[in-house]
């Protein structure tokens, strides 16, 4: 399956040759990529850049960095079904080979930025609500598991979190993973959840300890 971005490259590759196209890249993944940035940055947008431009370059040079008064906390590099990356990954080239090496996926190449005044639990809850609604219902782990994940995250956000909730979420992260479901929707939904539990665990625990969302 090819998307519009792929097909738009074809006339240029035919006209100027494969070597020309490959050399546009900064890495062994050839050509260019349309990268996007959304979230509370100075200039959200999309830019066609050499493949392998780093996360930090895209965020700071093209999107203009964070809005006044906000700090960067993390990002989903390729849309809602990819794993969070954090500050230590800003120098990582955005290409199909390198992003998996640091634990995520390039996906669409359209980054969603998390700032320090947005609740990571609330952000993940919003994503899981979307995925739960999108489940087609064909297989049990996805059909029943995603609404359960959404329910637990909603409880955390509303100050009704329980000490066992994080274990429950982690179990879902295992049982809705590749090989347990018919398509990639449920495993994709688990990527932001599993990585948020890894990088923002303190925030989840704070919700349970204080019985409230600290950002509300
Ligand atoms: S994993 Fe895919 S096939 Fe299974 S219920 Fe979810 S959306 Fe449907």
XYZ file of N, CA, C and O and ligand atoms in Angstrom, residues 134-139 142-143 146 181-187, ligand 1:
72
model
N -12.620 3.171 18.564
C -12.288 2.702 17.211
C -12.234 1.177 17.099
O -12.180 0.653 15.994
N -12.209 0.450 18.228
C -12.137 -1.009 18.165
C -13.319 -1.553 17.369
O -14.466 -1.179 17.619
N -13.047 -2.471 16.438
C -14.149 -3.028 15.635
C -14.874 -4.135 16.387
O -15.935 -4.578 15.959
N -14.292 -4.637 17.483
C -14.962 -5.648 18.299
C -14.708 -7.075 17.884
O -15.273 -8.002 18.452
N -13.859 -7.291 16.900
C -13.625 -8.641 16.397
C -12.983 -9.545 17.453
O -13.380 -10.679 17.624
N -11.946 -9.046 18.151
C -11.271 -9.934 19.108
C -11.399 -9.426 20.544
O -11.368 -8.227 20.809
N -9.014 -6.788 22.610
C -9.178 -5.393 22.194
C -10.580 -4.875 22.563
O -10.724 -3.811 23.151
N -11.590 -5.664 22.213
C -12.982 -5.220 22.428
C -13.255 -4.932 23.901
O -13.864 -3.926 24.257
N -9.631 -2.550 25.801
C -9.452 -1.099 25.633
C -10.448 -0.284 26.457
O -10.054 0.704 27.096
N -3.947 -10.128 19.316
C -5.092 -9.500 18.648
C -4.957 -9.675 17.144
O -3.871 -9.947 16.641
N -6.070 -9.504 16.463
C -6.099 -9.796 15.033
C -5.401 -8.717 14.215
O -4.778 -9.009 13.201
N -5.509 -7.464 14.607
C -4.836 -6.401 13.854
C -4.002 -5.554 14.818
O -3.909 -5.825 16.006
N -3.413 -4.511 14.280
C -2.443 -3.731 15.059
C -3.075 -2.611 15.887
O -2.354 -1.869 16.561
N -4.418 -2.483 15.864
C -5.007 -1.357 16.596
C -4.713 -1.426 18.092
O -4.256 -0.452 18.699
N -4.958 -2.595 18.685
C -4.759 -2.695 20.138
C -3.280 -2.582 20.529
O -2.943 -1.818 21.447
N -2.364 -3.305 19.857
C -0.950 -3.098 20.198
C -0.520 -1.642 20.014
O 0.252 -1.104 20.820
S -7.433 -5.620 17.388
Fe -8.204 -5.002 15.382
S -9.474 -6.741 14.710
Fe -9.209 -6.948 16.945
S -11.049 -5.921 17.826
Fe -9.319 -4.444 17.741
S -9.671 -3.308 15.841
Fe -10.833 -5.234 15.698
